[in-house]
Structure formats: C-alpha cells, structure tokens
Amino acid sequence: MPEPLVVITRPRAQAEPLARSVAALGREVVVLPLLEISPLPDQRALAAVLAGLPAYALVAFVSPNAIDAAFAHLAGWPAGVALAVLGEGSRAALARHGVTDHNARILCPADPARSDSENLLGSIDLAALAGKKVLIVRGESGRELMADGLRAAGAEVHTVAAYRRSTPPLSAELGAALRRLLAAPNDWIITSSEALRGLAALARQAEPVDGVAKLLQQHLIVPHARIAETARALGLTKLTLTGSGDARLLAALQS
C-alpha cells in the first residue's frame, strides 16, 4: 500500500522549502496553498511607522509574513530594540534578514508546543514595558489578545498592518485538487488556524455531500496547540501536535 501523500497548506513561497525537505525524506508531497498573502496596496503607513523603530522598546511580529513584509522597508535592525515572535518559523524569517540572538534580543514562548500570544506574553517581562512604546506588526486583521495584554501592563501599544491575507476561492482547479486529495487518507501539514477553517469550508464546497466526512479521515500534523484546538472544534480528531519549527514537523512525518 503506498504511503499517504503529504499535503502542505502554507502560502506557496513559505511552502517550497518545507516541500523540498519532505521530498528528501522520500515522501510524495503536494503544495496546496490555503492562504494567499499579498502586499498592501498602500504601504506608506507601514513605511512611516518602521522609520520610527528606535522609539520602541519592543516590536512584536505575529508571523513570518509580517517579518518579510516589514524587512522589505528596512536596511537593518536598530540596536537596543527587542523583538518578540511566536515560533521557530518567525525566528528563521528573522535569520534570513540577518537578525539572530547574536545581534538582537529575541523573545519567544518558552513552550514550543504553545507558540501563541498567551504564552508569548507569559515569556515577556511585562512590568518592564510599563510606560514604554510597543509595536505589533501584523496582517490587516488579527486577534487583539497580545495588544490587550500589553496595554493591561501599562505599555503604549501601536499596531501596524504589513500584509493582506485571504482564503483562496474555490476555482475549478482547486476543487479538483481537493477532491483528489480527500479521496484517500493523507498527511496534511496545517500551520494556521485560518487555513484550517478555510480547508473545512472549501471541502464542503468541493464535495457538498461527503466532503466533511472525507476531511474527518485525514491526518493533520500541526505545530501549535491553538491549531489543534481549532481542529477539534471542527470535529477533526486525527491529530499530531509537534511543537513549533519545521524540524519537528519533519520528525513527525518520520515517526
């Protein structure tokens, strides 16, 4: 019996490096982007905020997309400004732009299985941020939990949108791909709750009669507890929770 396909649902640019690593394990991989990331049509506000980075005590990035969009406007990182990120994917994105623990202070959740805003806040000395400026770089929409937690600690919180994200519409090509992938159990790497909700909606559209039933038979590999919670809320119980970082995702495929 052939091994299940490995389906990677990240935006295409972020999916390709992981796809090469999966293929190197000898597994057949399919890239099926379930989130589309696009630049803001007007980036003047983003550029203006980033020009004032030295005024902030801390800058928090909600995703690798936020990092890549911001660094398109930056020649380097200002000394003395700490960064906060949610997981290993964001650390890797910072490293691609030359920012590492060797030249900057990078804060992240202590538990790699819970790379979310709650645990990031728990890893930050919030009292030290009272009265200081903090910037959150994110998509056009997002949870307010991080901003609310920082404000409750007395920080002066600013947010700026750096990119736009959306679930792709059900085209004929995407519908055909989904029906093929749902026809048998496969391994799906899901690194976003939004992408998972989009997958559930697209499965219903692609196969109105039994798309959801077929989705329930799929094995999901997820890096964060919050995505696992989203899966269970959708009735998806065939789950492997790995913790943050591609190395853990790959290890789960090998086990």
PDB file of N, CA and C in Angstrom, residues 40-96:
ATOM      1  N   LEU A  40       0.148  45.094   0.900  1.00  0.00           N
ATOM      2  CA  LEU A  40      -0.862  46.145   0.987  1.00  0.00           C
ATOM      3  C   LEU A  40      -0.769  47.032  -0.246  1.00  0.00           C
ATOM      4  N   PRO A  41      -1.912  47.452  -0.784  1.00  0.00           N
ATOM      5  CA  PRO A  41      -1.861  48.336  -1.956  1.00  0.00           C
ATOM      6  C   PRO A  41      -1.205  49.683  -1.664  1.00  0.00           C
ATOM      7  N   ASP A  42      -1.324  50.150  -0.415  1.00  0.00           N
ATOM      8  CA  ASP A  42      -0.700  51.408   0.003  1.00  0.00           C
ATOM      9  C   ASP A  42       0.170  51.124   1.221  1.00  0.00           C
ATOM     10  N   GLN A  43       1.467  51.231   1.075  1.00  0.00           N
ATOM     11  CA  GLN A  43       2.398  50.869   2.144  1.00  0.00           C
ATOM     12  C   GLN A  43       3.022  52.081   2.833  1.00  0.00           C
ATOM     13  N   ARG A  44       2.475  53.243   2.590  1.00  0.00           N
ATOM     14  CA  ARG A  44       3.055  54.448   3.178  1.00  0.00           C
ATOM     15  C   ARG A  44       2.971  54.442   4.700  1.00  0.00           C
ATOM     16  N   ALA A  45       1.832  54.015   5.247  1.00  0.00           N
ATOM     17  CA  ALA A  45       1.690  53.992   6.710  1.00  0.00           C
ATOM     18  C   ALA A  45       2.681  53.019   7.333  1.00  0.00           C
ATOM     19  N   LEU A  46       2.859  51.845   6.715  1.00  0.00           N
ATOM     20  CA  LEU A  46       3.812  50.860   7.222  1.00  0.00           C
ATOM     21  C   LEU A  46       5.224  51.428   7.193  1.00  0.00           C
ATOM     22  N   ALA A  47       5.615  52.036   6.078  1.00  0.00           N
ATOM     23  CA  ALA A  47       6.965  52.587   5.957  1.00  0.00           C
ATOM     24  C   ALA A  47       7.204  53.693   6.971  1.00  0.00           C
ATOM     25  N   ALA A  48       6.178  54.518   7.212  1.00  0.00           N
ATOM     26  CA  ALA A  48       6.336  55.620   8.164  1.00  0.00           C
ATOM     27  C   ALA A  48       6.546  55.103   9.579  1.00  0.00           C
ATOM     28  N   VAL A  49       5.783  54.076   9.964  1.00  0.00           N
ATOM     29  CA  VAL A  49       5.937  53.510  11.306  1.00  0.00           C
ATOM     30  C   VAL A  49       7.310  52.864  11.462  1.00  0.00           C
ATOM     31  N   LEU A  50       7.737  52.131  10.459  1.00  0.00           N
ATOM     32  CA  LEU A  50       9.020  51.438  10.546  1.00  0.00           C
ATOM     33  C   LEU A  50      10.197  52.413  10.587  1.00  0.00           C
ATOM     34  N   ALA A  51      10.026  53.586  10.018  1.00  0.00           N
ATOM     35  CA  ALA A  51      11.089  54.591  10.067  1.00  0.00           C
ATOM     36  C   ALA A  51      11.339  55.065  11.501  1.00  0.00           C
ATOM     37  N   GLY A  52      10.350  54.852  12.380  1.00  0.00           N
ATOM     38  CA  GLY A  52      10.482  55.293  13.769  1.00  0.00           C
ATOM     39  C   GLY A  52      10.767  54.173  14.750  1.00  0.00           C
ATOM     40  N   LEU A  53      11.294  53.045  14.286  1.00  0.00           N
ATOM     41  CA  LEU A  53      11.533  51.888  15.161  1.00  0.00           C
ATOM     42  C   LEU A  53      12.382  52.184  16.397  1.00  0.00           C
ATOM     43  N   PRO A  54      13.406  53.032  16.315  1.00  0.00           N
ATOM     44  CA  PRO A  54      14.236  53.254  17.514  1.00  0.00           C
ATOM     45  C   PRO A  54      13.469  53.791  18.718  1.00  0.00           C
ATOM     46  N   ALA A  55      12.262  54.319  18.508  1.00  0.00           N
ATOM     47  CA  ALA A  55      11.473  54.848  19.622  1.00  0.00           C
ATOM     48  C   ALA A  55      10.778  53.752  20.426  1.00  0.00           C
ATOM     49  N   TYR A  56      10.793  52.509  19.921  1.00  0.00           N
ATOM     50  CA  TYR A  56      10.054  51.430  20.579  1.00  0.00           C
ATOM     51  C   TYR A  56      10.977  50.589  21.462  1.00  0.00           C
ATOM     52  N   ALA A  57      10.435  50.162  22.593  1.00  0.00           N
ATOM     53  CA  ALA A  57      11.177  49.252  23.469  1.00  0.00           C
ATOM     54  C   ALA A  57      11.087  47.820  22.967  1.00  0.00           C
ATOM     55  N   LEU A  58       9.990  47.490  22.282  1.00  0.00           N
ATOM     56  CA  LEU A  58       9.755  46.129  21.808  1.00  0.00           C
ATOM     57  C   LEU A  58       8.920  46.184  20.537  1.00  0.00           C
ATOM     58  N   VAL A  59       9.277  45.329  19.577  1.00  0.00           N
ATOM     59  CA  VAL A  59       8.477  45.165  18.365  1.00  0.00           C
ATOM     60  C   VAL A  59       8.100  43.694  18.262  1.00  0.00           C
ATOM     61  N   ALA A  60       6.800  43.411  18.198  1.00  0.00           N
ATOM     62  CA  ALA A  60       6.305  42.039  18.111  1.00  0.00           C
ATOM     63  C   ALA A  60       5.800  41.767  16.698  1.00  0.00           C
ATOM     64  N   PHE A  61       6.249  40.658  16.130  1.00  0.00           N
ATOM     65  CA  PHE A  61       5.806  40.224  14.810  1.00  0.00           C
ATOM     66  C   PHE A  61       4.905  39.002  14.980  1.00  0.00           C
ATOM     67  N   VAL A  62       3.732  39.024  14.355  1.00  0.00           N
ATOM     68  CA  VAL A  62       2.788  37.933  14.575  1.00  0.00           C
ATOM     69  C   VAL A  62       3.051  36.722  13.680  1.00  0.00           C
ATOM     70  N   SER A  63       3.903  36.855  12.650  1.00  0.00           N
ATOM     71  CA  SER A  63       4.108  35.752  11.705  1.00  0.00           C
ATOM     72  C   SER A  63       5.342  36.015  10.855  1.00  0.00           C
ATOM     73  N   PRO A  64       5.851  34.975  10.176  1.00  0.00           N
ATOM     74  CA  PRO A  64       6.926  35.200   9.204  1.00  0.00           C
ATOM     75  C   PRO A  64       6.516  36.188   8.106  1.00  0.00           C
ATOM     76  N   ASN A  65       5.238  36.172   7.728  1.00  0.00           N
ATOM     77  CA  ASN A  65       4.771  37.119   6.706  1.00  0.00           C
ATOM     78  C   ASN A  65       4.954  38.560   7.164  1.00  0.00           C
ATOM     79  N   ALA A  66       4.670  38.812   8.440  1.00  0.00           N
ATOM     80  CA  ALA A  66       4.832  40.159   8.974  1.00  0.00           C
ATOM     81  C   ALA A  66       6.296  40.573   8.940  1.00  0.00           C
ATOM     82  N   ILE A  67       7.182  39.631   9.237  1.00  0.00           N
ATOM     83  CA  ILE A  67       8.618  39.923   9.216  1.00  0.00           C
ATOM     84  C   ILE A  67       9.078  40.248   7.801  1.00  0.00           C
ATOM     85  N   ASP A  68       8.721  39.396   6.854  1.00  0.00           N
ATOM     86  CA  ASP A  68       9.160  39.613   5.475  1.00  0.00           C
ATOM     87  C   ASP A  68       8.623  40.931   4.922  1.00  0.00           C
ATOM     88  N   ALA A  69       7.358  41.248   5.229  1.00  0.00           N
ATOM     89  CA  ALA A  69       6.777  42.495   4.729  1.00  0.00           C
ATOM     90  C   ALA A  69       7.458  43.710   5.343  1.00  0.00           C
ATOM     91  N   ALA A  70       7.791  43.624   6.630  1.00  0.00           N
ATOM     92  CA  ALA A  70       8.440  44.757   7.292  1.00  0.00           C
ATOM     93  C   ALA A  70       9.863  44.955   6.793  1.00  0.00           C
ATOM     94  N   PHE A  71      10.607  43.863   6.659  1.00  0.00           N
ATOM     95  CA  PHE A  71      12.017  43.994   6.282  1.00  0.00           C
ATOM     96  C   PHE A  71      12.193  44.424   4.829  1.00  0.00           C
ATOM     97  N   ALA A  72      11.128  44.404   4.052  1.00  0.00           N
ATOM     98  CA  ALA A  72      11.203  44.977   2.708  1.00  0.00           C
ATOM     99  C   ALA A  72      11.447  46.486   2.780  1.00  0.00           C
ATOM    100  N   HIS A  73      11.180  47.087   3.956  1.00  0.00           N
ATOM    101  CA  HIS A  73      11.365  48.528   4.150  1.00  0.00           C
ATOM    102  C   HIS A  73      12.567  48.851   5.035  1.00  0.00           C
ATOM    103  N   LEU A  74      13.302  47.820   5.479  1.00  0.00           N
ATOM    104  CA  LEU A  74      14.375  48.037   6.449  1.00  0.00           C
ATOM    105  C   LEU A  74      15.728  47.648   5.870  1.00  0.00           C
ATOM    106  N   ALA A  75      16.737  48.449   6.178  1.00  0.00           N
ATOM    107  CA  ALA A  75      18.107  48.118   5.784  1.00  0.00           C
ATOM    108  C   ALA A  75      18.812  47.312   6.871  1.00  0.00           C
ATOM    109  N   GLY A  76      18.272  47.328   8.082  1.00  0.00           N
ATOM    110  CA  GLY A  76      18.854  46.598   9.205  1.00  0.00           C
ATOM    111  C   GLY A  76      17.958  46.772  10.412  1.00  0.00           C
ATOM    112  N   TRP A  77      18.386  46.218  11.548  1.00  0.00           N
ATOM    113  CA  TRP A  77      17.570  46.312  12.763  1.00  0.00           C
ATOM    114  C   TRP A  77      18.236  47.283  13.736  1.00  0.00           C
ATOM    115  N   PRO A  78      17.472  48.231  14.306  1.00  0.00           N
ATOM    116  CA  PRO A  78      18.075  49.216  15.213  1.00  0.00           C
ATOM    117  C   PRO A  78      18.557  48.585  16.517  1.00  0.00           C
ATOM    118  N   ALA A  79      19.740  48.978  16.941  1.00  0.00           N
ATOM    119  CA  ALA A  79      20.310  48.457  18.184  1.00  0.00           C
ATOM    120  C   ALA A  79      19.446  48.860  19.374  1.00  0.00           C
ATOM    121  N   GLY A  80      19.294  47.949  20.317  1.00  0.00           N
ATOM    122  CA  GLY A  80      18.577  48.254  21.544  1.00  0.00           C
ATOM    123  C   GLY A  80      17.079  48.028  21.489  1.00  0.00           C
ATOM    124  N   VAL A  81      16.536  47.680  20.325  1.00  0.00           N
ATOM    125  CA  VAL A  81      15.097  47.414  20.203  1.00  0.00           C
ATOM    126  C   VAL A  81      14.889  45.902  20.236  1.00  0.00           C
ATOM    127  N   ALA A  82      14.188  45.416  21.249  1.00  0.00           N
ATOM    128  CA  ALA A  82      13.937  43.979  21.366  1.00  0.00           C
ATOM    129  C   ALA A  82      12.853  43.551  20.385  1.00  0.00           C
ATOM    130  N   LEU A  83      12.883  42.280  20.013  1.00  0.00           N
ATOM    131  CA  LEU A  83      11.871  41.711  19.128  1.00  0.00           C
ATOM    132  C   LEU A  83      11.148  40.585  19.852  1.00  0.00           C
ATOM    133  N   ALA A  84       9.886  40.373  19.500  1.00  0.00           N
ATOM    134  CA  ALA A  84       9.122  39.249  20.032  1.00  0.00           C
ATOM    135  C   ALA A  84       8.463  38.521  18.865  1.00  0.00           C
ATOM    136  N   VAL A  85       8.588  37.182  18.864  1.00  0.00           N
ATOM    137  CA  VAL A  85       7.997  36.369  17.806  1.00  0.00           C
ATOM    138  C   VAL A  85       7.317  35.160  18.436  1.00  0.00           C
ATOM    139  N   LEU A  86       6.478  34.493  17.640  1.00  0.00           N
ATOM    140  CA  LEU A  86       5.659  33.419  18.187  1.00  0.00           C
ATOM    141  C   LEU A  86       6.251  32.027  18.009  1.00  0.00           C
ATOM    142  N   GLY A  87       7.142  31.828  17.036  1.00  0.00           N
ATOM    143  CA  GLY A  87       7.612  30.469  16.815  1.00  0.00           C
ATOM    144  C   GLY A  87       8.899  30.398  16.028  1.00  0.00           C
ATOM    145  N   GLU A  88       9.319  29.149  15.745  1.00  0.00           N
ATOM    146  CA  GLU A  88      10.583  28.915  15.055  1.00  0.00           C
ATOM    147  C   GLU A  88      10.536  29.410  13.610  1.00  0.00           C
ATOM    148  N   GLY A  89       9.347  29.392  12.989  1.00  0.00           N
ATOM    149  CA  GLY A  89       9.246  29.912  11.632  1.00  0.00           C
ATOM    150  C   GLY A  89       9.585  31.387  11.567  1.00  0.00           C
ATOM    151  N   SER A  90       9.174  32.128  12.586  1.00  0.00           N
ATOM    152  CA  SER A  90       9.492  33.558  12.630  1.00  0.00           C
ATOM    153  C   SER A  90      10.965  33.781  12.959  1.00  0.00           C
ATOM    154  N   ARG A  91      11.532  32.940  13.817  1.00  0.00           N
ATOM    155  CA  ARG A  91      12.969  33.043  14.084  1.00  0.00           C
ATOM    156  C   ARG A  91      13.770  32.819  12.793  1.00  0.00           C
ATOM    157  N   ALA A  92      13.330  31.831  12.010  1.00  0.00           N
ATOM    158  CA  ALA A  92      14.020  31.550  10.754  1.00  0.00           C
ATOM    159  C   ALA A  92      13.881  32.719   9.786  1.00  0.00           C
ATOM    160  N   ALA A  93      12.688  33.355   9.776  1.00  0.00           N
ATOM    161  CA  ALA A  93      12.491  34.515   8.906  1.00  0.00           C
ATOM    162  C   ALA A  93      13.412  35.656   9.325  1.00  0.00           C
ATOM    163  N   LEU A  94      13.538  35.899  10.628  1.00  0.00           N
ATOM    164  CA  LEU A  94      14.454  36.937  11.102  1.00  0.00           C
ATOM    165  C   LEU A  94      15.893  36.616  10.682  1.00  0.00           C
ATOM    166  N   ALA A  95      16.268  35.353  10.808  1.00  0.00           N
ATOM    167  CA  ALA A  95      17.638  34.969  10.459  1.00  0.00           C
ATOM    168  C   ALA A  95      17.922  35.229   8.984  1.00  0.00           C
ATOM    169  N   ARG A  96      16.908  35.018   8.126  1.00  0.00           N
ATOM    170  CA  ARG A  96      17.102  35.293   6.693  1.00  0.00           C
ATOM    171  C   ARG A  96      17.400  36.766   6.450  1.00  0.00           C
TER     172      ARG A  96
END
